Coordinates of C-alpha atoms and ligand atoms in Angstrom, one line a residue:
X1 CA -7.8 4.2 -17.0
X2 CA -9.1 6.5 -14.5
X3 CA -7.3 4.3 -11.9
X4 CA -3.7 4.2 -13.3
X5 CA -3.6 8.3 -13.8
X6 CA -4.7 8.5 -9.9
X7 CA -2.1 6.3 -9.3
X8 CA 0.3 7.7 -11.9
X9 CA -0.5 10.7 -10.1
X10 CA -0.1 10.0 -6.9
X11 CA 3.6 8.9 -7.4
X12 CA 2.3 5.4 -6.6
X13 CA 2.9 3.4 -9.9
X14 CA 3.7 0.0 -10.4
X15 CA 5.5 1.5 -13.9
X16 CA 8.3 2.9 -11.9
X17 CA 9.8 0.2 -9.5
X18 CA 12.5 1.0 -7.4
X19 CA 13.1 -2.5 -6.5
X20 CA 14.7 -5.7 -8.0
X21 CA 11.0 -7.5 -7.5
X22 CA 8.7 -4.7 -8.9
X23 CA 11.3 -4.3 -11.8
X24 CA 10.6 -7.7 -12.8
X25 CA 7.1 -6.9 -12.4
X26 CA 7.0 -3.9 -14.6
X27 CA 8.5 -5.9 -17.2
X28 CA 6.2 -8.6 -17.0
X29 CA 3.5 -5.9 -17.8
X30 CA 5.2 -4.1 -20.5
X31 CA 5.6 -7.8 -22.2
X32 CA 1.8 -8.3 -21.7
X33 CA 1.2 -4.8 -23.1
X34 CA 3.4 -5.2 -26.3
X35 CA 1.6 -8.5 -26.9
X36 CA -1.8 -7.6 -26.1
X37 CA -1.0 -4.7 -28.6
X38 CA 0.4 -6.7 -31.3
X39 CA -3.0 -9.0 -30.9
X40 CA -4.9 -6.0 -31.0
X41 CA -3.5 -4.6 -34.1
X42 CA -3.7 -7.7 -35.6
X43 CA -6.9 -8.7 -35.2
X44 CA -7.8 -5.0 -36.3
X45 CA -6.0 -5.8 -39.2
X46 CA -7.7 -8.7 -40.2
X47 CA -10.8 -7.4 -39.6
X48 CA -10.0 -4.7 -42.2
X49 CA -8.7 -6.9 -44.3
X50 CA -11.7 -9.2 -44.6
X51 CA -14.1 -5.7 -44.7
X52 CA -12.1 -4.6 -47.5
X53 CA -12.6 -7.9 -49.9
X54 CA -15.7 -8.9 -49.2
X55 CA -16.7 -5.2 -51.1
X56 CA -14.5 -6.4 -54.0
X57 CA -16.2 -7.8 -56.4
X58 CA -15.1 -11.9 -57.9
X59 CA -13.6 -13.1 -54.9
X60 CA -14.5 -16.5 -53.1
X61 CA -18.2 -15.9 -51.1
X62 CA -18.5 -12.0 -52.0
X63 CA -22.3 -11.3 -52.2
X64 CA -23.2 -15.0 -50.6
X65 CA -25.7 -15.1 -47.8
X66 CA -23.1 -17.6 -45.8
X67 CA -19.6 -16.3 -45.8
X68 CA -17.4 -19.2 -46.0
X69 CA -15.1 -21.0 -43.0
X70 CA -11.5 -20.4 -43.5
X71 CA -11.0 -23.3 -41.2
X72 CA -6.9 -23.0 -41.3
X73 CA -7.4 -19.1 -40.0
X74 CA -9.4 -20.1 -37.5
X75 CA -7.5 -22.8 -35.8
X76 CA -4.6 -20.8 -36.5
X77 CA -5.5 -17.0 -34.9
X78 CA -7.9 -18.5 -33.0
X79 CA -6.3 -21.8 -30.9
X80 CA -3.1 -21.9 -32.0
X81 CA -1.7 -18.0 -31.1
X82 CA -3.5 -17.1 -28.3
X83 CA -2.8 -20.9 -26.7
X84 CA 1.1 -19.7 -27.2
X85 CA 0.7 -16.2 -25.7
X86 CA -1.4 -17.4 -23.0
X87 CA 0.9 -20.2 -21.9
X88 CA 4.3 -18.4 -22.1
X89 CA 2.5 -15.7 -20.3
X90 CA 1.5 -18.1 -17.4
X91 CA 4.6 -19.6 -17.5
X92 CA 6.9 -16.8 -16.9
X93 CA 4.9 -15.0 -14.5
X94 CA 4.5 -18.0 -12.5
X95 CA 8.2 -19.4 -12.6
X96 CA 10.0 -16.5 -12.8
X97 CA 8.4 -13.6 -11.5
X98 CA 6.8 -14.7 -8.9
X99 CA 9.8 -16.5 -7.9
X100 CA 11.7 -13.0 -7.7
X101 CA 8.7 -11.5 -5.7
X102 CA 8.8 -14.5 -3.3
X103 CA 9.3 -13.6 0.2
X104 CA 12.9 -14.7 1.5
X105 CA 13.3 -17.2 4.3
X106 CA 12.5 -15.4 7.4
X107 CA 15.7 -16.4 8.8
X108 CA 17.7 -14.7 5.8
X109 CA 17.0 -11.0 6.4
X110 CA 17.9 -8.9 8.9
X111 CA 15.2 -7.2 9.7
X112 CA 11.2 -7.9 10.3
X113 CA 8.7 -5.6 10.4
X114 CA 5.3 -6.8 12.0
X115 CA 2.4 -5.3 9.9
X116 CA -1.2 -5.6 11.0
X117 CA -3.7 -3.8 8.5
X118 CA -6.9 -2.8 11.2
X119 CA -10.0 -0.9 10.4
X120 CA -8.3 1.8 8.8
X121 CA -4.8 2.2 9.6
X122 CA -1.6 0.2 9.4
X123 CA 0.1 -1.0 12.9
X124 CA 3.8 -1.5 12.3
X125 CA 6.0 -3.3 14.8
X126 CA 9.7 -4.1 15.3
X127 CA 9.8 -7.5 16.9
X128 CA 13.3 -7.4 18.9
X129 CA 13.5 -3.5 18.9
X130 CA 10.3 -2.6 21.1
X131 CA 9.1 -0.4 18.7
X132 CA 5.6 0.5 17.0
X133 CA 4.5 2.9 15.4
X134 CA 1.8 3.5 12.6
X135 CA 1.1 4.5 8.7
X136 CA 4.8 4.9 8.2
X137 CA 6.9 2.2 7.8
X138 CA 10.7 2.8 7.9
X139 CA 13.4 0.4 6.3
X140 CA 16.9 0.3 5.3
X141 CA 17.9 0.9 1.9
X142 CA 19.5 -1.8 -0.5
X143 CA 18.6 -4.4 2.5
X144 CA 15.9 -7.6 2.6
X145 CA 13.1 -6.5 4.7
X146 CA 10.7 -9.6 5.8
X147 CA 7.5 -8.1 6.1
X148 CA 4.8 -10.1 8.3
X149 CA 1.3 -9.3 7.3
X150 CA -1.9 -9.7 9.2
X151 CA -5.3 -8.4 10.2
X152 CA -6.5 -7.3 13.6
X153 CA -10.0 -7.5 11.8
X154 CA -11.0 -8.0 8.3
X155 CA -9.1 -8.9 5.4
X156 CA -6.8 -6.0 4.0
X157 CA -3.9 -6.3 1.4
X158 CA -0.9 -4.3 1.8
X159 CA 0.1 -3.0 -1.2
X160 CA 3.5 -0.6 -2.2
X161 CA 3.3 -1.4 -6.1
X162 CA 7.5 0.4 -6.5
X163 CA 8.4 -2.1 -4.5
X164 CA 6.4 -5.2 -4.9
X165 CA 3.6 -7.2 -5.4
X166 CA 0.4 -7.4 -3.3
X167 CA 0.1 -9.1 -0.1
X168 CA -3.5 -10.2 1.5
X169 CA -3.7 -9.7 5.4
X170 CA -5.8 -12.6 6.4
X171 CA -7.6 -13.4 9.7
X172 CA -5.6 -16.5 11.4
X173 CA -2.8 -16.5 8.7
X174 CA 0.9 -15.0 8.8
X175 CA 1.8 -13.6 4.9
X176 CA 4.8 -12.4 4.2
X177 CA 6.4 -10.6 1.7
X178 CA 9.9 -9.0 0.7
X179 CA 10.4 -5.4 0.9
X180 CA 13.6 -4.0 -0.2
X181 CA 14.2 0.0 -1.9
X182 CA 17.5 0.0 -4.5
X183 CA 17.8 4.2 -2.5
X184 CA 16.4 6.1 0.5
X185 CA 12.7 8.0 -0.8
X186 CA 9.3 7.6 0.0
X187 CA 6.8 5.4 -1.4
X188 CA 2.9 5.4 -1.0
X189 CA 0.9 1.9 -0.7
X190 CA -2.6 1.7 -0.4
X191 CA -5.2 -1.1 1.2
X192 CA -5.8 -3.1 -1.7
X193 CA -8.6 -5.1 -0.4
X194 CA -12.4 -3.6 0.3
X195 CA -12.3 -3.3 4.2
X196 CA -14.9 -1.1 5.0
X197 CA -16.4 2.2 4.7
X198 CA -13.0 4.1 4.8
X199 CA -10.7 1.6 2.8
X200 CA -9.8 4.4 0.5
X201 CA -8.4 6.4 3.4
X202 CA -6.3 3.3 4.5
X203 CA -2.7 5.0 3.0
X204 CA 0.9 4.4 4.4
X205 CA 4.2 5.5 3.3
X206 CA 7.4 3.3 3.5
X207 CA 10.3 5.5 4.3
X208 CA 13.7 3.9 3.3
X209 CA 16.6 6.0 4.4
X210 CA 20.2 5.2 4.7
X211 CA 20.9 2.1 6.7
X212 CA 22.8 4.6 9.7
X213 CA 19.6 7.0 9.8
X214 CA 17.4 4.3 10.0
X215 CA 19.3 2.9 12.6
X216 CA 19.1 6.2 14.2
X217 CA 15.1 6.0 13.7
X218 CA 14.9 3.0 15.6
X219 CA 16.9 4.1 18.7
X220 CA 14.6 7.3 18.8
X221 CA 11.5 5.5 18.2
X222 CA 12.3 2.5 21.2
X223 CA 12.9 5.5 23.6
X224 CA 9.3 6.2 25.8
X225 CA 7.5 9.1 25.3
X226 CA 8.9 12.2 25.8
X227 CA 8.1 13.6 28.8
X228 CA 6.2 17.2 28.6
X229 CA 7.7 20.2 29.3
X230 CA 5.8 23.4 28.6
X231 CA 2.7 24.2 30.6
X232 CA 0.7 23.2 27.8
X233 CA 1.8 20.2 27.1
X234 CA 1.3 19.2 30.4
X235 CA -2.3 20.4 30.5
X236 CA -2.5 18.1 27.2
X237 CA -1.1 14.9 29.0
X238 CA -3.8 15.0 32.0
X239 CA -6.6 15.8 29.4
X240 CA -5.3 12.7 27.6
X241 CA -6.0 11.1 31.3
X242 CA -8.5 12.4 32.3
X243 CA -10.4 11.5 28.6
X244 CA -9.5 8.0 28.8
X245 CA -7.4 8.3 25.4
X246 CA -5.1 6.0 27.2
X247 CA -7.9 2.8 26.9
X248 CA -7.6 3.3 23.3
X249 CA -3.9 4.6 22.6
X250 CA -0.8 3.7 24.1
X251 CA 1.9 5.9 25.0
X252 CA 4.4 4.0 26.4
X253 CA 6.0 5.3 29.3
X254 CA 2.4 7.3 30.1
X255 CA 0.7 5.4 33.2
X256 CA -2.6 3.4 32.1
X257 CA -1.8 4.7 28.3
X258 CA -1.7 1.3 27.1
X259 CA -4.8 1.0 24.5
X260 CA -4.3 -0.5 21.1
X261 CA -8.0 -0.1 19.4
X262 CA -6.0 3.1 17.8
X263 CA -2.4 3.7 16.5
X264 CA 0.5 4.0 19.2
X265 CA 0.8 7.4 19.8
X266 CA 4.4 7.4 21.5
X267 CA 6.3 9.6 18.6
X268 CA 3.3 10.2 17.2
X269 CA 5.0 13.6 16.6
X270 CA 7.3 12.4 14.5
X271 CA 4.9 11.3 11.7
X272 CA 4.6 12.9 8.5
X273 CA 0.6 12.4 8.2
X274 CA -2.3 11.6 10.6
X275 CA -4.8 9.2 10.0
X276 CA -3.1 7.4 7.4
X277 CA -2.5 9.6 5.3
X278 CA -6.0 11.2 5.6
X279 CA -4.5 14.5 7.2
X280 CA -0.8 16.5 7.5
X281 CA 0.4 15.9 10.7
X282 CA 0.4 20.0 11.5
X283 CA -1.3 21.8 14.3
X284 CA -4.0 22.7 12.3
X285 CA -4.9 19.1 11.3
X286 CA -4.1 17.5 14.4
X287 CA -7.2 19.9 16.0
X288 CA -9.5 19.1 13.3
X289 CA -9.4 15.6 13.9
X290 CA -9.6 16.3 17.9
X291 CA -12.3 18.1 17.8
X292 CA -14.3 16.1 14.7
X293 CA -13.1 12.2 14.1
X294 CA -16.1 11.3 12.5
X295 CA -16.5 14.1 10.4
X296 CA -12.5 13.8 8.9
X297 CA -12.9 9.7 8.5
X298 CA -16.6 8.9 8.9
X299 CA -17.1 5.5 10.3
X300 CA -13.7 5.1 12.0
X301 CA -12.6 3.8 15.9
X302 CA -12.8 6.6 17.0
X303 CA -15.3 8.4 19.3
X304 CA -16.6 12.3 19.1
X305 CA -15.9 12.4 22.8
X306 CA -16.9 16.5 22.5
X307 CA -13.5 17.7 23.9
X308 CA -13.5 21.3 25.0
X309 CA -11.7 23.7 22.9
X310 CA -9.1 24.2 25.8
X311 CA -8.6 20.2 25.9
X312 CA -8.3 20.6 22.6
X313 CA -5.5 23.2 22.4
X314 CA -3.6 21.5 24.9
X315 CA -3.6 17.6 23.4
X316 CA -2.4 19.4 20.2
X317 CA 0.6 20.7 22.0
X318 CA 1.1 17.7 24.2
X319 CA 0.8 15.4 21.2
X320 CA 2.7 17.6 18.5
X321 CA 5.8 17.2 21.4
X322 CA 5.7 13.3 21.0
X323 CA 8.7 13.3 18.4
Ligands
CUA401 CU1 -7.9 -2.1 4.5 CU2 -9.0 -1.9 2.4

C-alpha cells in the first residue's frame, strides 16, 4: 500500500497509462480489482451470514459440536467460482494483453534505442545516429519505439509502468520491449529488479516530445562535445585530463575521453538530473557529487579521487557547458 502511494506520488503509476499497451494494462488491473472485490464481499458475506444463523436458535446443526458439510457450497464457492475467475483471468492476460504489450518486429519501427541497465544508471544509445547519452531517454510521440534491453552487469528490469510493462535486462540476452507515448511529457521508470546496494537510486525519465523536437534532440546530441570557451571551462577540461575522468567517461571529441565504466558525459549538460535521478543537474549538485561520490550514492563506480576545490569549481563549469 505504502508502495503504490510512493509511486502514486511520484507521478509514476501504472493507473494512469499514457499508452495503448499500459491502457490495456490498467484495465486488466481494474478487472482483477472489481473481481477480487466482489470475492471479497462475498465471502465476507457469507461469513456473516453463516455467523448470524448459527446464533438462531432451530436451524439445521445450531448448538452441535460438528457443524455440518454443505457439500454443494463448497464445490460451488470453493472449485467451481474461483476455477472461472482464475482461468478467464489467465486467459485474457495472457492472449490479449500481453499480446498488446508484445514488442513489435524490430524491423517495423522506426526507431531503436539501445538500453543497457549497469550498476546504477541507465546507458541509452541510438544505433544509426552515434548518439549516447544516460538516464534520460528521448522518443517521439505517437511513434513505435523498439527498445533493446540489456545488462553491462547484473540483472536489472527497466521499468516505465505509463507506458508499459516490465522488461528484465539479462546477462547474454537481447529483450525487447515497445515504447510508444499517445503526447510529448515526461515519465519516471525505476530498476525493477534488486541490483545492488543503490537499486533504489537507479531512476530514468523518458522524455517524448514532438517528433520535429526530437529530431532536433538527436542532431544536437550526435554533435561532439562542445568545445570550451570561458577560462574556466577550460581549466575544467585539463582537470578532467589531468584526473583521468576520461578512463572512466567518454566525451567524444575530447582526446583519450573514451571511458564507459560511467555515463557518457558529451551533453551531459543537457540533462535534467545527475546520477539518475539521484541529484538536479544544477551547479550546486553537480559539486556535491564532485567533491563526495560516495557519500551522495554510497557504493557506486565511482571513486573519491579528493579533487581540489579549484578542480572542482572548474569541472562544474566545464561540465555544466556540455549542452
Ligand atoms: Cu538496477 Cu535494480
Amino acid at each position: 500500500m505504502r508502495l503504490a502511494l510512493i509511486l502514486l506520488a511520484t507521478g509514476q503509476s501504472a493507473l494512469e497509462p499514457h499508452s495503448r499497451a499500459s491502457r490495456e494494462i490498467a484495465t486488466l488491473w481494474w478487472w482483477m480489482f472489481v473481481i477480487a472485490c466482489v470475492v471479497f464481499t462475498g465471502a465476507l458475506g457469507l461469513l456473516g451470514l453463516a455467523w448470524l444463523r448459527r446464533r438462531r436458535a432451530g436451524v439445521p446443526g445450531a448448538g452441535e459440536d460438528k457443524p455440518r458439510l454443505n457439500l454443494g457450497l463448497v464445490i460451488v464457492f470453493g472449485i467451481v467460482i474461483p476455477v472461472v475467475v482464475n482461468v478467464t483471468l489467465f486467459v485474457i492476460a495472457n492472449f490479449v494483453v500481453i499480446k498488446q504489450t508484445e514488442a513489435p518486429a524490430a524491423t517495423t519501427t522506426p526507431i531503436t534505442v539501445e538500453v543497457a541497465g549497469r550498476q546504477w544508471f541507465w546507458d541509452v544509445r541510438y544505433p544509426g545516429a552515434h548518439v549516447v547519452t544516460a538516464n534520460e531517454i528521448h522518443i517521439p510521440a505517437r511513434t513505435r519505439v523498439n527498445l533493446v534491453a540489456v545488462t553491462g552487469d547484473v540483472i536489472h528490469s527497466f521499468w516505465v509502468p505509463q507506458l508499459n510493462r516490465k522488461i528484465d535486462m539479462i546477462p547474454g540476452r537481447r529483450n525487447r520491449i515497445l515504447l510508444e507515448a499517445d503526447q510529448p511529457g515526461r515519465y519516471r521508470g525505476q530498476c525493477a529488479e534488486f541490483c545492488g546496494l543503490e537499486h533504489a537510486h537507479m531512476a530514468m525519465y523518458v522524455v517524448v516530445q514532438e517528433p520535429a523536437d526530437f529530431q532536433r534532440w538527436l542532431r544536437q546530441q550526435a554533435a561532439p562535445a562542445a568545445p570550451p570557451t570561458t577560462p574556466a571551462q577550460q581549466a575544467g577540461e585539463r582537470a578532467f585530463r589531468d584526473n583521468g575522468c576520461g578512463s572512466c567517461h567518454t566525451i567524444s571529441g575530447v582526446p583519450g575521453a573514451t571511458g564507459r565504466v560511467g555515463p557518457d558525459l558529451t551533453h551531459v549538460g543537457s540533462r535534467s538530473t545527475l546520477a539518475a535521478l539521484t541529484l538536479p543537474n544544477d551547479a550546486d549538485a553537480l559539486a556535491e557529487w564532485l567533491r563526495n561520490p560516495q557519500h551522495v550514492k554510497p557504493g557506486n563506480r565511482m571513486p573519491d579521487i579528493e579533487l581540489s576545490r579549484r578542480d572542482v569549481d572548474s569541472l562544474v563549469a566545464y561540465l555544466g557547458g556540455l549542452k
